[in-house]
Coordinates of C-alpha atoms in Angstrom, one line a residue:
Chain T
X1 CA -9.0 -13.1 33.1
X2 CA -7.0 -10.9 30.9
X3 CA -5.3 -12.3 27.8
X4 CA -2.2 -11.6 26.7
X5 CA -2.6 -13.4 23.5
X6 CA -4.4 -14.0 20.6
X7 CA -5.7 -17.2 18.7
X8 CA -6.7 -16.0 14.9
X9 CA -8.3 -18.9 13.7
X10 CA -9.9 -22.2 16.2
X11 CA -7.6 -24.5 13.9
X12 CA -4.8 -22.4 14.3
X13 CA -2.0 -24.2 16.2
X14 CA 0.3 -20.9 17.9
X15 CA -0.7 -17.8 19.4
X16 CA 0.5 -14.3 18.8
X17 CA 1.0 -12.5 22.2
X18 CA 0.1 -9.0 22.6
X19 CA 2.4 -8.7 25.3
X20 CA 6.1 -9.5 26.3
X21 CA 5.3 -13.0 28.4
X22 CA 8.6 -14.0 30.3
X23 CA 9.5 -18.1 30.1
X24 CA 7.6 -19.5 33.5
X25 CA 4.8 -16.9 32.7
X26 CA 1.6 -17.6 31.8
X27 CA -0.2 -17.0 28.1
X28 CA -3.6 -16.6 28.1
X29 CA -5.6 -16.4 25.3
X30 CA -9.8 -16.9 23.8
X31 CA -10.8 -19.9 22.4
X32 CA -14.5 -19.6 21.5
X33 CA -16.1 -18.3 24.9
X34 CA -13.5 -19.6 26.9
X35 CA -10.0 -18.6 28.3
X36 CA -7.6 -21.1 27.7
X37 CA -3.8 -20.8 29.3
X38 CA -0.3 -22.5 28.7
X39 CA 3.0 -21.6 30.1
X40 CA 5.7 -19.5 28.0
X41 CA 8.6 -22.4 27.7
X42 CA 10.9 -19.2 27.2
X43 CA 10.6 -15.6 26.7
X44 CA 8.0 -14.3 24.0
X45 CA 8.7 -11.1 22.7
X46 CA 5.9 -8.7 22.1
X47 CA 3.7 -9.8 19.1
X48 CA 5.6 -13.1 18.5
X49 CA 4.0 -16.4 18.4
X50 CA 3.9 -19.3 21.3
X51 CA 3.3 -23.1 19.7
X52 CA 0.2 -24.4 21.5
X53 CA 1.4 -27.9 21.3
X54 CA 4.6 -29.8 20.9
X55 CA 5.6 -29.4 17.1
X56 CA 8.3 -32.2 15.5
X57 CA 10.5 -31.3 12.7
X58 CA 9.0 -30.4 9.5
X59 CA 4.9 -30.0 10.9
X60 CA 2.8 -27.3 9.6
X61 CA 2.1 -24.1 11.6
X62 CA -1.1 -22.7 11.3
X63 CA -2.2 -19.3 11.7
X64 CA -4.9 -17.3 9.9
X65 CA -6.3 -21.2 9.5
X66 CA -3.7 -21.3 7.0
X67 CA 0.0 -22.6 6.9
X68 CA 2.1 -20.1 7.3
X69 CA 5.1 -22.3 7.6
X70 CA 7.0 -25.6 8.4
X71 CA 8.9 -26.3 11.5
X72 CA 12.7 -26.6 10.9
X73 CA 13.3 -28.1 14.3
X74 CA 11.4 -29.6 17.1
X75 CA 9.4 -26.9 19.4
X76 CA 8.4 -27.6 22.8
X77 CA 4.8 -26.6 23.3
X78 CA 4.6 -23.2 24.9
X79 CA 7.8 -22.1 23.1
X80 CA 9.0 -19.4 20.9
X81 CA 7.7 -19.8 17.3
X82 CA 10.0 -17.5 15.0
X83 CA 12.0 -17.0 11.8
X84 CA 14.8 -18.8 13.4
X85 CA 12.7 -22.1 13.3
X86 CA 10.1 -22.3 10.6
X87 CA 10.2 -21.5 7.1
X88 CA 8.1 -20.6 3.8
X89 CA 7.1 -23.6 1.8
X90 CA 7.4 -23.0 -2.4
X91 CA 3.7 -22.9 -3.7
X92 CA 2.1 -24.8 -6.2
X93 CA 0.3 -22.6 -8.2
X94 CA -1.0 -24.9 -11.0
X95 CA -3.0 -26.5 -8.4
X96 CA -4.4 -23.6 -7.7
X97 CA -5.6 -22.4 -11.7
X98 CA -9.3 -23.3 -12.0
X99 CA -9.6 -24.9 -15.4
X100 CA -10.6 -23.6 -19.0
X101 CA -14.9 -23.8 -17.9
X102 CA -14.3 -24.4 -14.6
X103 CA -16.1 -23.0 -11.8
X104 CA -15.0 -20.0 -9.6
Chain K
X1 CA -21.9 9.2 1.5
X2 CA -20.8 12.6 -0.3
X3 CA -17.6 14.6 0.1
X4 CA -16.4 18.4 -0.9
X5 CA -14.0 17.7 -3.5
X6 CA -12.5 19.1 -6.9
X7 CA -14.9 18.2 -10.3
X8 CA -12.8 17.1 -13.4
X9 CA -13.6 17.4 -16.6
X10 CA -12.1 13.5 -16.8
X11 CA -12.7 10.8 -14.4
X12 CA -13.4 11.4 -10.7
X13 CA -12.9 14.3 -8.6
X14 CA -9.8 15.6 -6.9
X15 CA -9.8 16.1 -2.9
X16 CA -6.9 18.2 -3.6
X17 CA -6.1 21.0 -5.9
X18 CA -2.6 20.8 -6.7
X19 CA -0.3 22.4 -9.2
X20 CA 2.0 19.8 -10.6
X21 CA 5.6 20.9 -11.3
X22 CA 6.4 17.4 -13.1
X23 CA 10.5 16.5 -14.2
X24 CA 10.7 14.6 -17.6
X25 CA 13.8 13.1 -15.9
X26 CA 16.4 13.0 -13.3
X27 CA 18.1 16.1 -14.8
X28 CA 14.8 18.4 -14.7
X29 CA 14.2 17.2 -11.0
X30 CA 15.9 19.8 -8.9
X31 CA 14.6 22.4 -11.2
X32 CA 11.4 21.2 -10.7
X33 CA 12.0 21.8 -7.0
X34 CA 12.9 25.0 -6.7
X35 CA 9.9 26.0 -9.0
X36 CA 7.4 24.3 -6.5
X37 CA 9.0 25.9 -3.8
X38 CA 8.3 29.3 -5.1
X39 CA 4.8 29.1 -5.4
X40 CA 1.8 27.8 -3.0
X41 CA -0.2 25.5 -4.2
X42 CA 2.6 23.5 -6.5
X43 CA 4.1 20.1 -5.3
X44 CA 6.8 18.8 -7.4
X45 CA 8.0 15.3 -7.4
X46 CA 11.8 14.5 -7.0
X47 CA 12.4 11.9 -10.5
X48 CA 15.6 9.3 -10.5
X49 CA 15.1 8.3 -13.7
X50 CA 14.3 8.9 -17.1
X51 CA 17.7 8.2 -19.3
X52 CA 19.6 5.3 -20.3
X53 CA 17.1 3.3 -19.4
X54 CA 15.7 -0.2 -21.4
X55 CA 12.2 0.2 -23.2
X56 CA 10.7 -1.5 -20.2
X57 CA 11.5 0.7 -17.8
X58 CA 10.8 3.9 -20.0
X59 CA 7.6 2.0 -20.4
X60 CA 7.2 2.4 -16.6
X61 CA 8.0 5.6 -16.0
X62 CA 6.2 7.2 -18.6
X63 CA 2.9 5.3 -17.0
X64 CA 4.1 7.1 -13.8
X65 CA 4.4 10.7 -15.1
X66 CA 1.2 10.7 -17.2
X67 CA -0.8 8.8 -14.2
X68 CA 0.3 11.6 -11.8
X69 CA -0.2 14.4 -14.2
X70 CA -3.9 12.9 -14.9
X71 CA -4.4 11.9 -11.0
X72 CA -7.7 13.8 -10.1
X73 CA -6.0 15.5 -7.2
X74 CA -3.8 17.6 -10.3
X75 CA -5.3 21.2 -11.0
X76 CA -2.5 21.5 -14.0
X77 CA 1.1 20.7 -14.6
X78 CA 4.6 22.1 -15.2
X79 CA 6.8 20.0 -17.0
X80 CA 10.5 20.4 -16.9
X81 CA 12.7 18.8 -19.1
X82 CA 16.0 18.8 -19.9
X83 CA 16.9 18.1 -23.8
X84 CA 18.2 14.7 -24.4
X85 CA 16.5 12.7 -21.9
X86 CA 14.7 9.4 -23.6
X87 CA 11.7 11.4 -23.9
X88 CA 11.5 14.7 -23.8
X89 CA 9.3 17.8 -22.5
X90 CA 7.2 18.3 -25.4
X91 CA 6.0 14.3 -26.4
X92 CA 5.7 14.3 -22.8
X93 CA 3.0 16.7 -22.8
X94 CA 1.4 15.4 -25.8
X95 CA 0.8 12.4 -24.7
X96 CA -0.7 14.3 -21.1
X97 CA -3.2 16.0 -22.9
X98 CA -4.1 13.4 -25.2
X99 CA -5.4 11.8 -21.7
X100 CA -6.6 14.7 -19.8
X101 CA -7.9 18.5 -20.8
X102 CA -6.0 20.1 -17.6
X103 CA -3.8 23.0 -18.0
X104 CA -0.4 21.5 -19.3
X105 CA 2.7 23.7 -20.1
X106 CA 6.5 22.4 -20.6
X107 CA 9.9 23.6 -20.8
X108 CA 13.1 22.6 -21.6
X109 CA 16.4 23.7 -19.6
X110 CA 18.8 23.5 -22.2
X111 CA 16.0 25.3 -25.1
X112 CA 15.8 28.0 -22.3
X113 CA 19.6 28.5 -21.7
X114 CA 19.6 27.2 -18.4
X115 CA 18.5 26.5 -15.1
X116 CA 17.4 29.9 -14.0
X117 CA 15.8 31.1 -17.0
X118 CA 14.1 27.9 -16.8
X119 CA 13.4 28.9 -13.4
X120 CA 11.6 32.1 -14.2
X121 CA 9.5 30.9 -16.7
X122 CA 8.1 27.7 -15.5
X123 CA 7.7 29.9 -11.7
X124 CA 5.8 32.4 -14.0
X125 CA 3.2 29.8 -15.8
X126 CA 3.1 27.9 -12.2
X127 CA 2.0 30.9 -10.3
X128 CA -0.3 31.7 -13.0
X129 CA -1.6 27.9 -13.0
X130 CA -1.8 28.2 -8.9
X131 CA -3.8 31.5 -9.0
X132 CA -6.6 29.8 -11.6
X133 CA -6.5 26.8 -9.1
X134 CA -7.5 29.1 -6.4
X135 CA -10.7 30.2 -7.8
X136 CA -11.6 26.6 -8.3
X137 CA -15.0 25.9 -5.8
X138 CA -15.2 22.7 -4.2
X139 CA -18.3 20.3 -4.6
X140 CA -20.4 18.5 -3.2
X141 CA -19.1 14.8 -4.6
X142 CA -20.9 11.2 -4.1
X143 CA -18.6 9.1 -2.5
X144 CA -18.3 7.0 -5.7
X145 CA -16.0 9.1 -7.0
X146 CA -13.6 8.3 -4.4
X147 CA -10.5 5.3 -5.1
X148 CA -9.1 4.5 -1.8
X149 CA -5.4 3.0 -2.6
X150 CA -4.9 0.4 0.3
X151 CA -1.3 0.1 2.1
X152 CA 0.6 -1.2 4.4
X153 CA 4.6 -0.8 5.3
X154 CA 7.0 -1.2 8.1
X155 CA 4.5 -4.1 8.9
X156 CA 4.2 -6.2 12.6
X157 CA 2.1 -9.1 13.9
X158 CA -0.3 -6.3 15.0
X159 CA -1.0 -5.4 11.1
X160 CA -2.5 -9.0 10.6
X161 CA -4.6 -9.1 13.1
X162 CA -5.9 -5.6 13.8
X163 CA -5.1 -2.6 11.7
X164 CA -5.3 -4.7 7.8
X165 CA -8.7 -6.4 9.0
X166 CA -9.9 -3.0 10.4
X167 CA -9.0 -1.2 6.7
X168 CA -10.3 -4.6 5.4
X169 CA -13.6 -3.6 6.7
X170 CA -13.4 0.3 6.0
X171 CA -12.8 -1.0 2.3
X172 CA -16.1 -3.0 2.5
X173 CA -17.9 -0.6 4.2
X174 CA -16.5 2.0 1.3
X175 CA -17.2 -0.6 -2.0
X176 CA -20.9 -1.1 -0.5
X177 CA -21.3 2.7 -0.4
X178 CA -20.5 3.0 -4.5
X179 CA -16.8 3.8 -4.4
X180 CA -13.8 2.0 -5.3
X181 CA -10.5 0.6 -3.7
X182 CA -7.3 -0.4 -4.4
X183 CA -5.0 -3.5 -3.0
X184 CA -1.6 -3.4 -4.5
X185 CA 1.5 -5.5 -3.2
X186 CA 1.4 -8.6 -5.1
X187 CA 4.6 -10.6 -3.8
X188 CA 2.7 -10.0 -0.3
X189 CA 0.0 -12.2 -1.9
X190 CA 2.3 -15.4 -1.9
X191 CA 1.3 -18.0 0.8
X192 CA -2.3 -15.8 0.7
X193 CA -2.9 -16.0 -3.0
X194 CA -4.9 -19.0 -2.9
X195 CA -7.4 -17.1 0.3
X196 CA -7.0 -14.2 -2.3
X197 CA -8.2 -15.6 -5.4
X198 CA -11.0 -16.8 -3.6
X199 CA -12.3 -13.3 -3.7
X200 CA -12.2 -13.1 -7.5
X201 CA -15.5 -12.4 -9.2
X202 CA -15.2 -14.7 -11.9
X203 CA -12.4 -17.4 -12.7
X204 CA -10.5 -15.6 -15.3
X205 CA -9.7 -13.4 -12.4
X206 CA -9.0 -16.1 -9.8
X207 CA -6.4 -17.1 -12.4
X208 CA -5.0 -14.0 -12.6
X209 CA -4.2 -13.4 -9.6
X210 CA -2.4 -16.4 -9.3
X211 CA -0.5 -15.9 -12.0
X212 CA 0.7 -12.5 -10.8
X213 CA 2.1 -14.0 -7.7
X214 CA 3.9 -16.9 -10.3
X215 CA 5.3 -14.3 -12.8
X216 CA 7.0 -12.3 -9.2
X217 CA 8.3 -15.7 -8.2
X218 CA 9.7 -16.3 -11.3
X219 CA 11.2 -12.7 -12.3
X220 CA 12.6 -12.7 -9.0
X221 CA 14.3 -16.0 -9.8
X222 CA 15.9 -14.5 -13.0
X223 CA 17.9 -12.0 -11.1
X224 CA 18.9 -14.5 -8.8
X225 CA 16.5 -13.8 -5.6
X226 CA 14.7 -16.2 -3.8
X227 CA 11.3 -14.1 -2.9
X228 CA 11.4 -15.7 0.2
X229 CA 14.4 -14.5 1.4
X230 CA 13.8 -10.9 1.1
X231 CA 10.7 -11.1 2.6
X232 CA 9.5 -10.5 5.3
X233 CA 12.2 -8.3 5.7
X234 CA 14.1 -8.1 9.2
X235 CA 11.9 -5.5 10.7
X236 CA 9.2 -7.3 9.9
X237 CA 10.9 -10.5 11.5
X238 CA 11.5 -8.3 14.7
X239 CA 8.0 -7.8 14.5
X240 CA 7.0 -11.1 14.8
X241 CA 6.0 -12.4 11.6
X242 CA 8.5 -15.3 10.7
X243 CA 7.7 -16.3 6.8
X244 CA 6.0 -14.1 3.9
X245 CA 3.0 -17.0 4.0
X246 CA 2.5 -15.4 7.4
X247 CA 2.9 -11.4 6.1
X248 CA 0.6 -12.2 3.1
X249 CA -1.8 -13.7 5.1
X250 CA -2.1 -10.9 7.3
X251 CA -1.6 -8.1 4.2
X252 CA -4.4 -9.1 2.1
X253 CA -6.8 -8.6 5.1
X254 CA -6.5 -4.9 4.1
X255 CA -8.3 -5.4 1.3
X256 CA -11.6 -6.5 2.7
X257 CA -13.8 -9.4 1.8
X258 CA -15.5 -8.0 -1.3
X259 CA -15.1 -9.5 -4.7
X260 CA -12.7 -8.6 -6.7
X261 CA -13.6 -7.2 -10.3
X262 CA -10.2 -6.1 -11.8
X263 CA -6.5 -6.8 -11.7
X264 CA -4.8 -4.3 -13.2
X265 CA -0.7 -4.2 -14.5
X266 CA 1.2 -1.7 -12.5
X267 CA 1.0 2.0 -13.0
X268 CA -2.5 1.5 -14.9
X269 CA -5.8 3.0 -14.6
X270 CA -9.0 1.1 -13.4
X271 CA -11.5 0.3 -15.7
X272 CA -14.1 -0.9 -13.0
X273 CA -15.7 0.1 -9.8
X274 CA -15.4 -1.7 -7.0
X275 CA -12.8 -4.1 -4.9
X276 CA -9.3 -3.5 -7.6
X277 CA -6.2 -4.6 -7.1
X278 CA -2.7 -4.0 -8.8
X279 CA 0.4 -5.8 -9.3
X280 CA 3.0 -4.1 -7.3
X281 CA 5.8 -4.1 -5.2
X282 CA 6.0 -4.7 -1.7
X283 CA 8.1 -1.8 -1.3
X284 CA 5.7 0.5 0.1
X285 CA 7.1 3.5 -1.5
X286 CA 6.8 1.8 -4.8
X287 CA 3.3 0.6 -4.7
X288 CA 2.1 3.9 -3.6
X289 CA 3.7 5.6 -6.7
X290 CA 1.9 3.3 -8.6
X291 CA -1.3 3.3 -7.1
X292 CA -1.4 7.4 -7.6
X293 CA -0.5 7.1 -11.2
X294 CA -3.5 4.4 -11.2
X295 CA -5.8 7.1 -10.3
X296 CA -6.0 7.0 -6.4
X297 CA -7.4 9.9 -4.9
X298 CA -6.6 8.6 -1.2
X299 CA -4.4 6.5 0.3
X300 CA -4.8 4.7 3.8
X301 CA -1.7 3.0 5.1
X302 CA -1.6 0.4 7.6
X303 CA 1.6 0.1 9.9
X304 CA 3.1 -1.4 12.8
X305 CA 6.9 -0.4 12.8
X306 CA 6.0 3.3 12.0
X307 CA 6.6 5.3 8.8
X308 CA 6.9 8.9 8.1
X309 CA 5.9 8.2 4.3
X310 CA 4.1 10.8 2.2
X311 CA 3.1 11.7 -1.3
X312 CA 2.7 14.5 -3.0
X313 CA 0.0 14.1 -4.9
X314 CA -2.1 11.9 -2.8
X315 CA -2.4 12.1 1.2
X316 CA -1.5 9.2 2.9
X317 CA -3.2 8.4 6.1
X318 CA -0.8 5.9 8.5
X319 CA -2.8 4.0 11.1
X320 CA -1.5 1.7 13.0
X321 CA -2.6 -0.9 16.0
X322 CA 0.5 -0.9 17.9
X323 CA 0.0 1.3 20.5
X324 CA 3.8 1.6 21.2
X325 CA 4.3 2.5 17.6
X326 CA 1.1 4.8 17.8
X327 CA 3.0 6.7 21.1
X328 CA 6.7 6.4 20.2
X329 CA 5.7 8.1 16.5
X330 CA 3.0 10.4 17.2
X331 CA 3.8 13.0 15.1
X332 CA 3.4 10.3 11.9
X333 CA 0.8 8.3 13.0
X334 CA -2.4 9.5 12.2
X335 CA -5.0 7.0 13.9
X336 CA -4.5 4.8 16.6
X337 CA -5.7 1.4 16.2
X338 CA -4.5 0.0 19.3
X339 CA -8.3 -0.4 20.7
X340 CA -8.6 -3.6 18.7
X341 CA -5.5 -5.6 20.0
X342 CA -6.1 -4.2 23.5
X343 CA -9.5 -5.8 23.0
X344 CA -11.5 -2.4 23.8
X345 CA -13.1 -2.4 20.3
X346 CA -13.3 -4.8 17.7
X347 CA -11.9 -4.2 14.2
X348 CA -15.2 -4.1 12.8
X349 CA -16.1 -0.9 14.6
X350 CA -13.0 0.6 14.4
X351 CA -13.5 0.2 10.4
X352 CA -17.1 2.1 10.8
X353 CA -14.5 4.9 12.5
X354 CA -12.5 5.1 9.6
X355 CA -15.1 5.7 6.9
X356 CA -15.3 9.4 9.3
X357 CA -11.5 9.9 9.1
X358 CA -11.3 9.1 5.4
X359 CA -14.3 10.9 4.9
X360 CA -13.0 14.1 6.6
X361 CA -9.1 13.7 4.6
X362 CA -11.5 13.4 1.9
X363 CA -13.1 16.9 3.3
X364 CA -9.3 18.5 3.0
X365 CA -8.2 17.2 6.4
X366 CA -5.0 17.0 6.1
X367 CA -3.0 14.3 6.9
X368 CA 0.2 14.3 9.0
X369 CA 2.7 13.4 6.1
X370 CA 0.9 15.9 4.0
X371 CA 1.2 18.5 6.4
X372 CA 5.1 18.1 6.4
X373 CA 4.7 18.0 2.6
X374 CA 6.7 14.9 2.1
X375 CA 7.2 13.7 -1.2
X376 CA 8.6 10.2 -1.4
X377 CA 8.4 8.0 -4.9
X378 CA 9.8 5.1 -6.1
X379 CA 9.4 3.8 -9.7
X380 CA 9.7 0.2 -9.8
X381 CA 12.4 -1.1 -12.3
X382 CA 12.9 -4.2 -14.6
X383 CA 16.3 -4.0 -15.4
X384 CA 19.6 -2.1 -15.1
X385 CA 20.5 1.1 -16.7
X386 CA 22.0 1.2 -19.9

């Protein structure tokens, strides 16, 4: 089966397609050794992102294995995740500071 | 790994040979222009600044001119001045060959009554400079005298997951071989910083690096911008990455997985060897300017929108994985990348393929933008002119 899409990381929770995939349409994509498919809830445009599951307002979406932003509105799985409906969440960078003596 | 390349006197070797024609300022830049155009072998740069400008930014720019005058791929420089401009053609060129021993000579357009005059005698001493340059052999150079700056512009989902992780790997491959690389863009660290930092080869500069992306934030803040809304910038948004968490995630893959021994200010010289970065811009333009004042001898640029960028000092190589981008822009884009997002090659090997093509730019391939000679800088500002 050819794939159309790409999952980064296995806890990631979208996929970036590689190719346009028309609502209806199918989006394939690897997970380990296996070829997993969902259908495209509306258009994707070429290297956009589908959500894999149903997403509520304010979830994390996860790409890289990382959160690369919070949903601003509900997204159906299979839909179109975009600028228009997740955003960047402020960091917390003294959280991140490893202590006087700490270890790296 | 060695390469045929330009021994200095100072630091590592050139892969090119150019004259410098070098403005001390806005005022000197067109002048500096026509010189270059008048003789092969001499690239001038086109300078916006200069004057009226706050101590910072004269700070700035001065790290700018005296980086590109000592960058390795610099046989000698012309400086032109003007007269009044903050500082001037002659403490200019002290301070250059305090730092380097290459052939410096400056001149002055209002000392030499004028723009042609000026003309004549800076085209003299640069033809003169050119003809040395000629007789200059190449060498055979261990690879360790290579600093490969790392870039990426006009960027897409495809950068993220095939192009940066290919040039992620071609860094690697590059550090385990002896020589050195370069990662600038810093506000393209936030939302990454913490995968970043991780990379650091001891604490001080895990902290570091955190801090850099803080101080951005915050000196964004002061003029009034939010960092996250001017990035990712709406070509980038077209192109499928939706927040700058997502961008910097994807960016900092360019810069391999090897730890990271020195974070340097902006502008500045490496003291190490090894995985570097710098604290730069996103601005493409901007963080390559820097990056050749740092020292870089090379520069690989990652894209997925397409650029024509160049620099006139350093060649730029633009890959890119889009193979839309890769076919639409041919006549920019200088390796196609597309094999890894197609799923014909994995970005791993198409990394090993790049040590060849950097190796062979390295050689005196040269790139596309340096072909066209284009010649874009941007110094980075911290404040308005006076």
């Amino acid at each position: 089966m050819k794939i159309n899409a790409l999952l980064i990381d296995e806890t990631d929770n979208v996929v970036t397609c590689v190719e346009e995939v028309p609502a209806g349409n199918e989006v394939f994509y690897r997970k380990g050794g296996e070829v997993l498919s969902l259908k495209a809830a509306e258009n994707i445009p070429y290297c956009h992102k589908a959500a894999l599951r149903d997403f509520s307002e304010g979830e994390e979406v996860i790409k890289y294995g990382e959160m690369i932003g919070r949903t601003n509105s509900a997204i159906v799985k299979g839909g179109w995740v975009s600028d228009k409906n997740i955003y960047s969440v402020p960091r917390d960078y003294d959280s991140e500071l490893i202590p006087e003596g700490g270890n790296h | 790994m060695q390469f045929w390349g330009y021994k200095r006197k100072e630091g590592r070797a050139g892969i090119r040979n150019h004259v410098l024609i070098l403005p001390t300022c806005v005022c000197g830049s067109e002048t500096a222009r026509i010189v270059a155009s008048q003789v092969r072998g001499a690239v001038n740069i086109v300078f916006n600044t200069g004057c009226s400008d706050v101590q910072a930014n004269t700070d700035m720019s001065q790290k700018v001119l005296t980086g590109f005058a000592c960058n390795p791929n610099v046989y000698g420089v012309v400086i032109i001045g003007l007269g009044c401009e903050t500082v001037g053609h002659k403490p200019l060129r002290e301070k250059i060959q305090a730092m380097t021993s290459k052939p410096v000579v400056s001149f002055g357009i209002q000392e030499e009554g004028g723009t042609l005059r000026t003309i004549e005698k800076a085209v003299r001493a640069a033809r003169e400079m050119a003809a040395e340059a000629g007789k200059q052999q190449k060498e055979l150079c261990d690879i360790s005298e290579l600093l490969l700056g790392i870039e990426c512009g006009g960027s897409d989902a495809t950068s993220g997951i095939a192009s940066n992780p290919a040039v992620g790997e071609l860094s690697d491959l590059l550090v385990d071989m002896g020589a050195s690389t370069m990662m600038s863009e810093s506000i393209e660290w936030i939302g990454g910083e913490h995968v970043l930092a991780k990379r650091a080869a001891t604490p001080e500069i895990h902290n570091q690096i955190i801090e850099v992306c803080r101080a951005y934030e915050e000196h964004l803040k002061a003029a009034g911008q939010d960092c996250r809304a001017g990035q990712p910038t709406p070509g980038n948004k077209a192109g499928g990455l939706s927040t700058l968490d997502e961008k910097s995630l994807g960016c900092i893959r360019k810069g391999g997985t090897r730890p990271i021994v020195e974070v340097l200010e902006q502008a500045a010289r490496p003291t190490k060897t090894g995985a570097i970065v710098m604290d730069t811009a996103g601005f493409d333009i901007s963080s390559i300017t820097s990056m050749a004042a740092g020292g870089c001898n090379a520069i690989i640029f990652t894209t997925g929108r397409g650029t024509p960028t160049g620099n006139a000092i350093v060649p730029v190589l633009k890959v890119t994985a889009n193979a839309r981008t890769f076919k639409a822009m041919e006549d920019n884009m200088d390796v196609d990348l597309s094999a890894i997002v197609s799923g014909e090659k994995t970005y791993k090997e198409m990394g090993r393929e790049l040590v060849d093509v950097i190796h062979d730019v390295c050689d005196g391939k040269l790139t596309k933008a340096e072909a066209y000679g284009f010649s874009d800088i941007a110094v980075d500002h911290v404040c308005r002119f006076v």
